[in-house]
CSV table of C-alpha atoms and ligand atoms in Angstrom, one decimal:
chain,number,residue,atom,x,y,z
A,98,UNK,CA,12.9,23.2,-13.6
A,99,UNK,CA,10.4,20.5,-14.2
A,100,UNK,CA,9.8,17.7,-11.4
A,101,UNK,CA,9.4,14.2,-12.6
A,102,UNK,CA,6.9,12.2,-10.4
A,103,UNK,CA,6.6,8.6,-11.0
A,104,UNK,CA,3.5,7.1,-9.6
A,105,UNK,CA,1.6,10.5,-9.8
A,106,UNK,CA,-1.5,8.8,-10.2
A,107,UNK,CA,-1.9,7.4,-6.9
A,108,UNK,CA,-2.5,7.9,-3.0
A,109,UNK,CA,0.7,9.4,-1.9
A,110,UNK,CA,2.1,11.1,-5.4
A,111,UNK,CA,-1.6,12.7,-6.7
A,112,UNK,CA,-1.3,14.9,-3.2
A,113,UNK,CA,2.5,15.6,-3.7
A,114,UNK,CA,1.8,16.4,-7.4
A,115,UNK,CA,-1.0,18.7,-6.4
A,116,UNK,CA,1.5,20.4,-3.4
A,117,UNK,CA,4.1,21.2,-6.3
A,118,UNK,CA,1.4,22.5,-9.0
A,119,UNK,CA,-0.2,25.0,-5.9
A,120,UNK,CA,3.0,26.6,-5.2
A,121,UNK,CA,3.9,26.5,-9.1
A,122,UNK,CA,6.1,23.7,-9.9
A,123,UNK,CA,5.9,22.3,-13.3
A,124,UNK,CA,5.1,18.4,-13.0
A,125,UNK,CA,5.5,15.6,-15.3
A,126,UNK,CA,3.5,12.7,-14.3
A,127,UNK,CA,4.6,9.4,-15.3
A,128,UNK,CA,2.4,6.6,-14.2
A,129,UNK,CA,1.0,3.2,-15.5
A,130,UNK,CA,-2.6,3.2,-13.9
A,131,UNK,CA,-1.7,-0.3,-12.4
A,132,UNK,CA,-3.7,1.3,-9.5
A,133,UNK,CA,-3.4,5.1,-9.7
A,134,UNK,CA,-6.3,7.2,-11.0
A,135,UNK,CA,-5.5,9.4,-13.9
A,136,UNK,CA,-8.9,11.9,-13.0
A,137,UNK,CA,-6.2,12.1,-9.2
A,138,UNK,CA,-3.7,13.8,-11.2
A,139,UNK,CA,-4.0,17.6,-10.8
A,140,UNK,CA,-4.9,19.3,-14.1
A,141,UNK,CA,-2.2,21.7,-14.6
A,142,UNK,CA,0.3,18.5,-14.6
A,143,UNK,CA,1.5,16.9,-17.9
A,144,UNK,CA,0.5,13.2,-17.5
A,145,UNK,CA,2.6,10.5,-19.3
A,146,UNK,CA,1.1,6.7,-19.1
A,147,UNK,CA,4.4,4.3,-19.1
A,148,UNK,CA,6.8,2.4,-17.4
A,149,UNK,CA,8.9,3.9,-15.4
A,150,UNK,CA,11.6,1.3,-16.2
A,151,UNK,CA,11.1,2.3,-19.9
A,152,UNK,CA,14.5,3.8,-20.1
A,153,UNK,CA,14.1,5.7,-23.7
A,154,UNK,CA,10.6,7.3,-22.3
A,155,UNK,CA,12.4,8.5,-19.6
A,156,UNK,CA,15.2,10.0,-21.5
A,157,UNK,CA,12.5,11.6,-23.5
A,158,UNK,CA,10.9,13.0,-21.0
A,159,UNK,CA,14.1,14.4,-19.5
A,160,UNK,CA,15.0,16.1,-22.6
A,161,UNK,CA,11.7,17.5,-23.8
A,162,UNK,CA,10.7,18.6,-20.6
A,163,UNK,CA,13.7,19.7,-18.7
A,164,UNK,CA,13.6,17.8,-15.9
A,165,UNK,CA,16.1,18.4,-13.1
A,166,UNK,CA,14.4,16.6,-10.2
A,167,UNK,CA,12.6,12.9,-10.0
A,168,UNK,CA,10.1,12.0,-7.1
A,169,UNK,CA,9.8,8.2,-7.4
A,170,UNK,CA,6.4,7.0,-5.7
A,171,UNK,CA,5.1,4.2,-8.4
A,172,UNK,CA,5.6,1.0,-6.7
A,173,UNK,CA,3.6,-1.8,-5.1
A,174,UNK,CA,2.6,-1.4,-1.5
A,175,UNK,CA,0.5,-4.1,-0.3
A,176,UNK,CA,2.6,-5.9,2.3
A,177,UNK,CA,0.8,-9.5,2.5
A,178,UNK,CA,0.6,-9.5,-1.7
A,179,UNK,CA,4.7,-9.3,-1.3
A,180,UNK,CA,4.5,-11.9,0.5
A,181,UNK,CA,2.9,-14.6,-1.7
A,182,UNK,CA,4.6,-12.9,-5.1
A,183,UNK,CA,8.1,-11.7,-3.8
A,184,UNK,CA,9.7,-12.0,-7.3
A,185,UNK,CA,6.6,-9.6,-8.5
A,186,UNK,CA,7.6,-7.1,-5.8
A,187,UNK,CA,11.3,-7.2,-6.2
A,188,UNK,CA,10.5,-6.5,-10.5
A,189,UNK,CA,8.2,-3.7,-9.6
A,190,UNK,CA,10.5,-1.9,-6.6
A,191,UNK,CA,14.0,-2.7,-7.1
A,192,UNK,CA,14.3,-3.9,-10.8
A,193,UNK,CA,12.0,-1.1,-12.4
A,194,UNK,CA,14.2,1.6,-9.8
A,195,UNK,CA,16.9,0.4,-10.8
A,196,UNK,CA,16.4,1.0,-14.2
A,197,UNK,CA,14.9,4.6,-13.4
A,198,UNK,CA,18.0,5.2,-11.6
A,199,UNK,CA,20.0,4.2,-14.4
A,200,UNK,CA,18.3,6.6,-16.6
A,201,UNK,CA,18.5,9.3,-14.6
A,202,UNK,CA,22.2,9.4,-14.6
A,203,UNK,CA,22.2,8.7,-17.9
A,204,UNK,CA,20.1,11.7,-19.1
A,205,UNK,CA,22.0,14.1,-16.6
A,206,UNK,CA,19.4,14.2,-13.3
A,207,UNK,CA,21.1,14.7,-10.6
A,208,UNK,CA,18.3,14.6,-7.7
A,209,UNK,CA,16.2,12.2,-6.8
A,210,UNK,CA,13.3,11.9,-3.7
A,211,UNK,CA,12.3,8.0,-2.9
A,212,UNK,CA,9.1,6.9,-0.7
A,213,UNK,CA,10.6,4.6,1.7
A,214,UNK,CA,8.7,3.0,4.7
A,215,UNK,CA,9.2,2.8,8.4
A,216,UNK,CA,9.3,-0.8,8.1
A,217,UNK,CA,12.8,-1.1,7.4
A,218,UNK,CA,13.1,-0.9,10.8
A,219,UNK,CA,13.8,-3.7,12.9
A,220,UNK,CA,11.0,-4.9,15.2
A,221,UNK,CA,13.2,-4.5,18.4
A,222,UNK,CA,14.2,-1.2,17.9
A,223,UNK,CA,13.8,1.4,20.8
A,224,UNK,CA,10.8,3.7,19.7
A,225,UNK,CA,10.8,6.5,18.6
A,226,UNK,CA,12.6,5.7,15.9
A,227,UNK,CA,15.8,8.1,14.3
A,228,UNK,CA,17.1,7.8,11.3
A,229,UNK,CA,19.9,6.0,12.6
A,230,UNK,CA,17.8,3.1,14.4
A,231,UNK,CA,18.7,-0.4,13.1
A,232,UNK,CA,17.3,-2.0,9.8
A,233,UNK,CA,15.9,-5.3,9.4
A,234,UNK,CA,12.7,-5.3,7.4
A,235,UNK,CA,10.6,-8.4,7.3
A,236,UNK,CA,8.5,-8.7,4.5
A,237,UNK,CA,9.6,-8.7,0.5
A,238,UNK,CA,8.1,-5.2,0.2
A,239,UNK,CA,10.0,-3.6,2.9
A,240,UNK,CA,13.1,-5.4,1.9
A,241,UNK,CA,12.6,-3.9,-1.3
A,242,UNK,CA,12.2,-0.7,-0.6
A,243,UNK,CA,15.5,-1.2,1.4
A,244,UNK,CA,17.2,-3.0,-1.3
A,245,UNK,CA,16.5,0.5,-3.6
A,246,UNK,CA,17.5,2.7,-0.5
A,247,UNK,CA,20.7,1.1,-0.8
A,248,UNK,CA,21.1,1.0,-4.7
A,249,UNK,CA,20.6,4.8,-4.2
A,250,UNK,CA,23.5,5.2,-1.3
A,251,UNK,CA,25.7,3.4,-3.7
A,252,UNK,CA,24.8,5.8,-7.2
A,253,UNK,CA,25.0,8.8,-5.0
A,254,UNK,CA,28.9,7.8,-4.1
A,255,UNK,CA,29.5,6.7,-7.5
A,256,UNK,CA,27.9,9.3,-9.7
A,257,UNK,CA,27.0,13.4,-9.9
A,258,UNK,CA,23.7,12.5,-8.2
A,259,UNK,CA,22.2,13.4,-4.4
A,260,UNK,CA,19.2,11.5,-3.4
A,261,UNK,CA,17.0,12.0,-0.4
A,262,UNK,CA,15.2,9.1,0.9
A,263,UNK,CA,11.7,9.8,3.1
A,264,UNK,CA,10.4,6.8,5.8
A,265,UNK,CA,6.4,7.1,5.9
A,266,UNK,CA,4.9,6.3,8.7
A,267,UNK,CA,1.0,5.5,9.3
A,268,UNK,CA,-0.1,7.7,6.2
A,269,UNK,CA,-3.8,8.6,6.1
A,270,UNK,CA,-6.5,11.6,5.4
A,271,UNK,CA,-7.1,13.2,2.2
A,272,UNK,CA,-6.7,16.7,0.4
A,273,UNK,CA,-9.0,19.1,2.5
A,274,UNK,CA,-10.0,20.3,-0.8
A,275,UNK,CA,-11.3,16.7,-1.8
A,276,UNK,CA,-9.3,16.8,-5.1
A,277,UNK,CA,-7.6,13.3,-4.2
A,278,UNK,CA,-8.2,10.5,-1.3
A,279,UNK,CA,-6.8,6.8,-0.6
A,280,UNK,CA,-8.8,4.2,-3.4
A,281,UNK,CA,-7.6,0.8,-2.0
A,282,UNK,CA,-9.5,-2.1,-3.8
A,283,UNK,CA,-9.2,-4.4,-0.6
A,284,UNK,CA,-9.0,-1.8,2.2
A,285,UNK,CA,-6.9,-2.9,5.0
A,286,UNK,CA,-5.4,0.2,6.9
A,287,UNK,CA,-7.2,1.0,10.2
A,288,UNK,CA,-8.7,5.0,9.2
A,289,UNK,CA,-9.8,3.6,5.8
A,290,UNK,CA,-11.6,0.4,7.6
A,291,UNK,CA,-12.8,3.2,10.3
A,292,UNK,CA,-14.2,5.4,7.7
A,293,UNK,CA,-15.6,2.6,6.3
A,294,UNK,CA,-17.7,1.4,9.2
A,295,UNK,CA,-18.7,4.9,10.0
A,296,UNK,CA,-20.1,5.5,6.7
A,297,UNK,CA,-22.0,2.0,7.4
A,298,UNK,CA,-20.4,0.0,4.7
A,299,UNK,CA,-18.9,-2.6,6.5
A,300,UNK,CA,-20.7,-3.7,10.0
A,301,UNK,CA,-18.0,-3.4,13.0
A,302,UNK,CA,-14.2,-2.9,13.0
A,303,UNK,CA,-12.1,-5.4,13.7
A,304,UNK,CA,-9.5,-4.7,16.7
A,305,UNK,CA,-6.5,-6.6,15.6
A,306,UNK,CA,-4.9,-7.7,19.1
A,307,UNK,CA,-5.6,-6.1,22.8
A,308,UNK,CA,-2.7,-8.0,24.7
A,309,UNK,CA,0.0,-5.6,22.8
A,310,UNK,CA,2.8,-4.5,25.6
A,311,UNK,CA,0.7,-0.9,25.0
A,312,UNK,CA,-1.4,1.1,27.5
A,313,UNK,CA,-4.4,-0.1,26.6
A,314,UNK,CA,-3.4,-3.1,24.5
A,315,UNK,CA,-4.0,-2.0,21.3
A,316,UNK,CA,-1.2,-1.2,18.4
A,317,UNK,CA,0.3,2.3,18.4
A,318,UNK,CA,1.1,3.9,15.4
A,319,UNK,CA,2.0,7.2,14.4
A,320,UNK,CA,-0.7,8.4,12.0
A,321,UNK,CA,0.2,11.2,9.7
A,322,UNK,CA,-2.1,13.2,7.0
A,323,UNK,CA,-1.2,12.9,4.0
A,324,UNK,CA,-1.0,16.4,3.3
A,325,UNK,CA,2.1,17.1,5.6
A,326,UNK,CA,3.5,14.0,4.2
A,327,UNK,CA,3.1,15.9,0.4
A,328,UNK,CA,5.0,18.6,1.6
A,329,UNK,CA,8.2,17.2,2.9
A,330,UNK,CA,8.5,16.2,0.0
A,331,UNK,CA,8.6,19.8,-1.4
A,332,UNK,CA,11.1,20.6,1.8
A,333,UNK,CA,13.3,17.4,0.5
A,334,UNK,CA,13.3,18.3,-3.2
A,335,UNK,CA,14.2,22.4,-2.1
A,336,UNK,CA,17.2,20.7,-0.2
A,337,UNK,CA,18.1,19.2,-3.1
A,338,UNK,CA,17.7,22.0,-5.2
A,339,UNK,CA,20.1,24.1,-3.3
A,340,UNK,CA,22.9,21.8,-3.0
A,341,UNK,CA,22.0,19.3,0.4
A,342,UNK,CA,24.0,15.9,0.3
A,343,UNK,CA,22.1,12.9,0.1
A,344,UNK,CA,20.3,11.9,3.2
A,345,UNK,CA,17.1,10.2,4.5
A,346,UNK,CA,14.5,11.7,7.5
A,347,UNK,CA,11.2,9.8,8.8
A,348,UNK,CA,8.1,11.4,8.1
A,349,UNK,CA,5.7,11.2,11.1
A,350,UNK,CA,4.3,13.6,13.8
A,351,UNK,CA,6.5,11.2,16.9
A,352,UNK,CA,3.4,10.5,18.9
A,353,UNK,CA,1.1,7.7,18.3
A,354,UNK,CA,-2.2,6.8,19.1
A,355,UNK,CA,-3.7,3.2,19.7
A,356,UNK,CA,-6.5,2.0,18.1
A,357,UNK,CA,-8.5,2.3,20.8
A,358,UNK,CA,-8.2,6.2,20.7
A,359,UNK,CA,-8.4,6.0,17.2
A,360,UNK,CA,-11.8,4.2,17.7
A,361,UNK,CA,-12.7,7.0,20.1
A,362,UNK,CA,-12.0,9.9,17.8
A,363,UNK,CA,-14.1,8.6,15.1
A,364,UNK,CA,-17.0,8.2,17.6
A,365,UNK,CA,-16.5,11.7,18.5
A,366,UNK,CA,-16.2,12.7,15.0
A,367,UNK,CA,-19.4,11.0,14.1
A,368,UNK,CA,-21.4,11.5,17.5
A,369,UNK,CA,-21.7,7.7,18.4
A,370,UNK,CA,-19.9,5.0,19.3
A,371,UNK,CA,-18.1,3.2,15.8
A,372,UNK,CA,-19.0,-0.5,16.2
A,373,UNK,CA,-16.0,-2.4,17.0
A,374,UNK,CA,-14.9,-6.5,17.5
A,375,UNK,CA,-11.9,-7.1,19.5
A,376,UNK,CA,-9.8,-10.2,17.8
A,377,UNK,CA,-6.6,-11.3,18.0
A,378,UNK,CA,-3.6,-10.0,16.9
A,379,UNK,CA,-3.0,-9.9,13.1
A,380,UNK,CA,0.2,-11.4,12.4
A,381,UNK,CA,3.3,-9.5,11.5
A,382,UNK,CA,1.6,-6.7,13.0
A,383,UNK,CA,4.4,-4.8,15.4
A,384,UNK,CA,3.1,-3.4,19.1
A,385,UNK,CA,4.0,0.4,17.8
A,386,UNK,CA,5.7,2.2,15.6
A,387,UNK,CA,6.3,5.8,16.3
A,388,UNK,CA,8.8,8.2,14.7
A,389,UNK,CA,11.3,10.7,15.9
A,390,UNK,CA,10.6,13.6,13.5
A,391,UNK,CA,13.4,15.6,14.5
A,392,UNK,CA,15.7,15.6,11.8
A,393,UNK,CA,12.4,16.5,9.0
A,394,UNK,CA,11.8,19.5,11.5
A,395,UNK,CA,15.1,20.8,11.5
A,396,UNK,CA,14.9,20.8,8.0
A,397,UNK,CA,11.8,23.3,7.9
A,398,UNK,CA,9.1,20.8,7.7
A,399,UNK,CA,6.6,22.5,10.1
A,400,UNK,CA,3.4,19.7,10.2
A,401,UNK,CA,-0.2,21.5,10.1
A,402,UNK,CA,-2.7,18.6,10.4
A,403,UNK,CA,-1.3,16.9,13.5
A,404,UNK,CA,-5.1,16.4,14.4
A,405,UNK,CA,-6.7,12.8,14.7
A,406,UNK,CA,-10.0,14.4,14.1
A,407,UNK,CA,-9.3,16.6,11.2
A,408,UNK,CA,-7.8,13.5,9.6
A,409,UNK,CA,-10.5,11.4,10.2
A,410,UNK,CA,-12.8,14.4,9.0
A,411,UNK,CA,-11.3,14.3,5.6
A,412,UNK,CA,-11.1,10.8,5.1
A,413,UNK,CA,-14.5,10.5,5.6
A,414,UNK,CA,-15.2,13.2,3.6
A,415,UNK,CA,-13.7,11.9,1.1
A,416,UNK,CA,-15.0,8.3,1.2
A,417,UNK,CA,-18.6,10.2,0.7
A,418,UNK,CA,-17.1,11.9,-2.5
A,419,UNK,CA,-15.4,9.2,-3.6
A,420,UNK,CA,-18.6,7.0,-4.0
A,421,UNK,CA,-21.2,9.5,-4.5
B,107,UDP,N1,-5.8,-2.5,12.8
B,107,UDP,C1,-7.0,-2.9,13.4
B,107,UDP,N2,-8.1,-3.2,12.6
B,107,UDP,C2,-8.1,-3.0,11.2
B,107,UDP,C3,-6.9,-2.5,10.6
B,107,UDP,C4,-5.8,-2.2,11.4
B,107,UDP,O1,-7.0,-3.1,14.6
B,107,UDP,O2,-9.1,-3.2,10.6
B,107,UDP,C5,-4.6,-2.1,13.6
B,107,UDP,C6,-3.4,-2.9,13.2
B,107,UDP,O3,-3.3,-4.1,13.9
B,107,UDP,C7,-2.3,-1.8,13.6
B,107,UDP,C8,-3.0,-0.5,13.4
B,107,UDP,O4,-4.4,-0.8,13.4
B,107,UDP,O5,-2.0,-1.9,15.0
B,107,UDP,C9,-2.6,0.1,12.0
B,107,UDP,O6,-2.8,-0.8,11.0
B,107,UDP,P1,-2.8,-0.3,9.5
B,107,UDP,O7,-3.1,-1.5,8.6
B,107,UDP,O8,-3.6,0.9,9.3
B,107,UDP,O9,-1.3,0.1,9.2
B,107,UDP,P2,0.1,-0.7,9.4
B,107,UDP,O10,0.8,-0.1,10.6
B,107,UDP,O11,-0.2,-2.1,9.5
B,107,UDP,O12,0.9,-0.3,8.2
């Protein structure tokens, strides 16, 4: 039974495309190199370059390759670019999954894994956050993610199909065995920026905000590596394999950190202090965001990496390969 993984190419799906390939899944890789790296997709995969809203390459694929399973990563991610080009985000998420979705039924798939976001949440909502906590995303790319969450609820009902949605949280780290890592053309995320300054290419790191209602003032987040986040995504798609209804879990470890300790542990990590600027707040930016990761655990998924330093260890690590 192959797996069909959209968006293989890049940060979250090269590292779920390796988990499947280590424990011997067969993996079709569809992906259009928009901004995933085709050297990121494990060898052993078969890599298709397309559209993922390209409904007869998709049937193709289905057929020829037996594909029983789709893990739909490819999107567009960068919060502030949905912003200024909503109707570009709302093509690339909801339009192009729609149309994904739609071929899938069509050519007989009946399970389906999608990379939501814990910003669906709404602002106000008591942390940690369940499951069940109330909705209200802000920006065009959460909505859109939403929106497809939603398109998804309504197929399942209507059609031979089971779905299971996963809610990232603060995803970060790389493969320990340095196969794949986090290639952002305009870095913005805190332990990229972090590794960044370490390694001395950028000067200082910008606090974003130290009057947050938080213990020491800084954002709180709930940073998970990216290598527990690859594998409940093989704990989702077994689920699905043997029969689970459609459902959706959040993906994080349900403790956060604040920059400031983030800031800390990269000093440790690198045996001085990381040079830092305290600023204001960056807008949009919420005081924390921390998950409830029950429902994911009682499910199996058993995290191994839940280690600020080990995560900053391999994004580092890989920063160095990356560039070298
Ligand atoms: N942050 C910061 N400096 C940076 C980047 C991020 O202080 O250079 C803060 C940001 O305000 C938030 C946290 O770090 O509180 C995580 O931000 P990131 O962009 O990594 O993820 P987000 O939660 O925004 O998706």
């Amino acid at each position: 039974m192959t797996v069909l993984v959209t968006g293989g190419a890049g940060y979250i799906g090269s590292h779920t495309t390796y988990a499947l390939l280590d424990r011997g899944d067969a993996v079709v890789v569809l992906d259009n190199l928009s901004t995933g790296m085709r050297a990121h997709v494990g060898e052993r995969a078969l890599f298709v370059e397309g559209e993922v809203s390209d409904h007869a390459l998709v049937a193709r694929l289905v057929s020829e390759h037996g594909i029983a399973s789709v893990i739909h990563f490819a999107g567009s991610i960068v919060v502030p670019d949905s912003v200024k080009d909503p109707l570009g985000y709302y093509q690339n998420n909801v339009v192009a999954s729609r149309a994904l979705i739609e071929a899938c039924i069509k050519a007989g798939v009946k399970e389906f894994i999608f990379s939501s976001t814990a910003t669906v949440y709404a602002e106000d909502a008591p942390q940690p956050l369940a499951e069940g906590s109330p909705k209200a995303p802000i920006s065009p790319y959460a909505r859109s993610k939403l929106m497809t969450e939603w398109m998804l609820e309504d197929t399942s009902k209507a059609h031979d199909f089971r779905h299971i949605v996963l809610r990232y949280f603060n995803v970060c780290g790389a493969d320990p065995q340095g196969r794949t890592g986090q290639v952002s053309p305009i870095p913005t995320h805190l332990i990229k920026r972090a590794s960044l300054v370490a390694l001395g290419r950028i000067p200082h790191l910008d606090i974003f905000g130290t009057d947050y209602p938080t213990p020491d003032g800084t954002g709180v987040r709930d940073y998970i590596h990216v290598t527990d986040l690859a594998n409940a995504h093989l704990i989702a798609l077994d689920a699905l394999r043997s029969g689970a209804a459609s459902t959706s879990y959040n993906i994080g470890y349900g403790r956060g950190l604040s920059v400031r300790q983030v800031v800390a542990a990269m000093g440790q990590v690198i045996g001085r202090p990381l040079p830092v600027k305290e600023g204001p707040r960056r807008p949009g930016d919420p005081p924390t965001l921390i998950s409830n990761p029950a429902k994911i655990r009682a499910a199996g998924w058993t995290p191994h990496h839940d280690d600020i330093a080990e995560i900053l260890r391999s994004a580092l690590d890989w920063e160095r390969r990356f560039n070298a």
